[in-house]
Amino acid sequence: MKTHKILIIACITVFILGIIGSIFMILKPHGHNVEIIQDGKILYKINLDNSSDRTIITEYQGNKNTICIKNHQIYIEDADCPDHTCIKMGVLETEASPIVCLPNKLIIRFTDTEVI
C-alpha cells in the first residue's frame, strides 16, 4: 500500500513537471529576431544578437515612442502615451507577451522570420 502511494505521487509529480516544462518551452523565445510594427506595418526587423546598442524613435500622429536596444535586449524607454504601460512592460522576454503601446499602435514582438 505504501509503495502504491509513492508511485502515484511520483507520477503526479512527473506529470506536473512536464506541464510546467512544456509551458516554459512555448513561452521561451526561440530566436532573437524582433519586429517593430506600427499600425499594421513592419517598420523594422532586427536580430538582437547582431544589433549594436541604439535608439529608435517612432512617430504616430504626433506622438513618439523611444525604443532602446541595449545589451541585445529591446524595450521602450519613453513614450508620449498617457498611461506608459508600454514602458512598464520592460524588456521583451517571451513570444507570448509582446510590448504593446495601444495609443500609438506600436507592437514589438519576437518573430520566426529571419532577418537579413
C-alpha positions as a Markdown table, in Angstrom:
| # | Residue | x | y | z |
|---|---|---|---|---|
| 1 | Met | 0.0 | 0.0 | 0.0 |
| 2 | Lys | 2.8 | 2.4 | 0.8 |
| 3 | Thr | 4.7 | 1.8 | -2.5 |
| 4 | His | 1.4 | 2.3 | -4.3 |
| 5 | Lys | 1.0 | 5.8 | -2.8 |
| 6 | Ile | 4.7 | 6.7 | -3.6 |
| 7 | Leu | 4.2 | 5.6 | -7.2 |
| 8 | Ile | 1.1 | 7.7 | -7.6 |
| 9 | Ile | 2.8 | 10.8 | -6.1 |
| 10 | Ala | 5.8 | 10.2 | -8.4 |
| 11 | Cys | 3.5 | 10.0 | -11.4 |
| 12 | Ile | 1.7 | 13.2 | -10.5 |
| 13 | Thr | 5.0 | 15.0 | -9.9 |
| 14 | Val | 6.4 | 13.9 | -13.3 |
| 15 | Phe | 3.1 | 15.0 | -14.9 |
| 16 | Ile | 3.1 | 18.4 | -13.3 |
| 17 | Leu | 6.8 | 19.0 | -14.1 |
| 18 | Gly | 6.0 | 18.0 | -17.8 |
| 19 | Ile | 3.3 | 20.6 | -18.0 |
| 20 | Ile | 5.5 | 23.3 | -16.5 |
| 21 | Gly | 8.4 | 22.4 | -18.8 |
| 22 | Ser | 6.1 | 22.5 | -21.8 |
| 23 | Ile | 4.7 | 25.9 | -20.9 |
| 24 | Phe | 8.3 | 27.2 | -20.4 |
| 25 | Met | 9.4 | 25.9 | -23.8 |
| 26 | Ile | 6.4 | 27.5 | -25.5 |
| 27 | Leu | 6.9 | 30.9 | -23.9 |
| 28 | Lys | 10.7 | 31.0 | -24.3 |
| 29 | Pro | 11.8 | 32.9 | -27.3 |
| 30 | His | 13.3 | 30.6 | -30.0 |
| 31 | Gly | 15.4 | 33.3 | -31.6 |
| 32 | His | 16.4 | 36.9 | -31.2 |
| 33 | Asn | 14.6 | 38.2 | -34.3 |
| 34 | Val | 12.3 | 41.1 | -33.5 |
| 35 | Glu | 9.7 | 43.0 | -35.5 |
| 36 | Ile | 8.7 | 46.6 | -34.7 |
| 37 | Ile | 5.2 | 47.1 | -36.1 |
| 38 | Gln | 3.2 | 50.3 | -36.2 |
| 39 | Asp | -0.4 | 50.5 | -37.4 |
| 40 | Gly | -0.1 | 47.1 | -39.1 |
| 41 | Lys | 3.1 | 47.9 | -41.0 |
| 42 | Ile | 6.5 | 46.4 | -40.2 |
| 43 | Leu | 8.9 | 49.3 | -39.6 |
| 44 | Tyr | 12.0 | 47.3 | -38.6 |
| 45 | Lys | 13.2 | 43.7 | -38.5 |
| 46 | Ile | 16.1 | 43.4 | -36.1 |
| 47 | Asn | 18.3 | 40.5 | -35.0 |
| 48 | Leu | 19.2 | 41.4 | -31.4 |
| 49 | Asp | 22.2 | 39.1 | -31.5 |
| 50 | Asn | 23.8 | 41.1 | -34.3 |
| 51 | Ser | 22.5 | 44.6 | -33.3 |
| 52 | Ser | 24.6 | 47.2 | -31.6 |
| 53 | Asp | 23.2 | 49.4 | -28.9 |
| 54 | Arg | 21.0 | 52.1 | -30.5 |
| 55 | Thr | 17.8 | 54.1 | -30.1 |
| 56 | Ile | 14.9 | 54.1 | -32.5 |
| 57 | Ile | 12.2 | 56.8 | -32.4 |
| 58 | Thr | 8.8 | 56.0 | -34.0 |
| 59 | Glu | 6.1 | 58.6 | -34.5 |
| 60 | Tyr | 2.4 | 58.1 | -34.9 |
| 61 | Gln | 0.0 | 61.1 | -35.2 |
| 62 | Gly | 2.5 | 63.4 | -33.4 |
| 63 | Asn | 3.2 | 61.0 | -30.6 |
| 64 | Lys | 6.6 | 59.4 | -30.2 |
| 65 | Asn | 8.0 | 56.2 | -28.8 |
| 66 | Thr | 11.6 | 55.9 | -27.9 |
| 67 | Ile | 12.7 | 52.2 | -28.4 |
| 68 | Cys | 16.1 | 51.3 | -26.9 |
| 69 | Ile | 18.2 | 48.3 | -27.9 |
| 70 | Lys | 20.9 | 47.7 | -25.3 |
| 71 | Asn | 22.9 | 44.6 | -24.4 |
| 72 | His | 21.0 | 42.5 | -27.0 |
| 73 | Gln | 17.7 | 43.4 | -25.4 |
| 74 | Ile | 14.8 | 45.7 | -26.5 |
| 75 | Tyr | 12.4 | 47.9 | -24.6 |
| 76 | Ile | 10.5 | 51.1 | -24.7 |
| 77 | Glu | 12.4 | 53.8 | -22.9 |
| 78 | Asp | 10.0 | 56.7 | -23.3 |
| 79 | Ala | 6.5 | 57.3 | -24.8 |
| 80 | Asp | 4.0 | 60.1 | -25.4 |
| 81 | Cys | 1.1 | 57.9 | -24.4 |
| 82 | Pro | -1.0 | 58.8 | -21.3 |
| 83 | Asp | -0.5 | 55.6 | -19.2 |
| 84 | His | 3.0 | 54.5 | -20.1 |
| 85 | Thr | 2.0 | 50.8 | -19.9 |
| 86 | Cys | 4.5 | 50.1 | -22.7 |
| 87 | Ile | 7.4 | 51.4 | -20.6 |
| 88 | Lys | 6.2 | 49.5 | -17.6 |
| 89 | Met | 6.3 | 46.2 | -19.6 |
| 90 | Gly | 10.1 | 46.3 | -19.5 |
| 91 | Val | 12.4 | 44.2 | -21.7 |
| 92 | Leu | 10.8 | 41.9 | -24.3 |
| 93 | Glu | 11.3 | 38.4 | -23.0 |
| 94 | Thr | 8.8 | 36.0 | -24.5 |
| 95 | Glu | 6.9 | 35.4 | -27.6 |
| 96 | Ala | 3.7 | 35.2 | -25.5 |
| 97 | Ser | 3.9 | 38.8 | -24.3 |
| 98 | Pro | 4.9 | 41.4 | -26.8 |
| 99 | Ile | 5.5 | 45.0 | -25.9 |
| 100 | Val | 2.4 | 47.0 | -26.9 |
| 101 | Cys | 1.6 | 50.7 | -27.0 |
| 102 | Leu | -2.1 | 50.8 | -27.9 |
| 103 | Pro | -2.5 | 54.6 | -28.2 |
| 104 | Asn | 0.5 | 54.7 | -30.6 |
| 105 | Lys | -0.5 | 51.4 | -32.3 |
| 106 | Leu | 3.0 | 50.0 | -31.7 |
| 107 | Ile | 3.9 | 46.4 | -31.2 |
| 108 | Ile | 7.4 | 44.9 | -30.6 |
| 109 | Arg | 7.5 | 41.1 | -30.8 |
| 110 | Phe | 9.7 | 38.2 | -31.4 |
| 111 | Thr | 9.3 | 36.6 | -34.9 |
| 112 | Asp | 10.4 | 33.4 | -36.6 |
| 113 | Thr | 11.2 | 35.3 | -39.7 |
| 114 | Glu | 15.0 | 35.5 | -40.4 |
| 115 | Val | 16.5 | 39.0 | -40.5 |
| 116 | Ile | 18.9 | 39.5 | -43.4 |
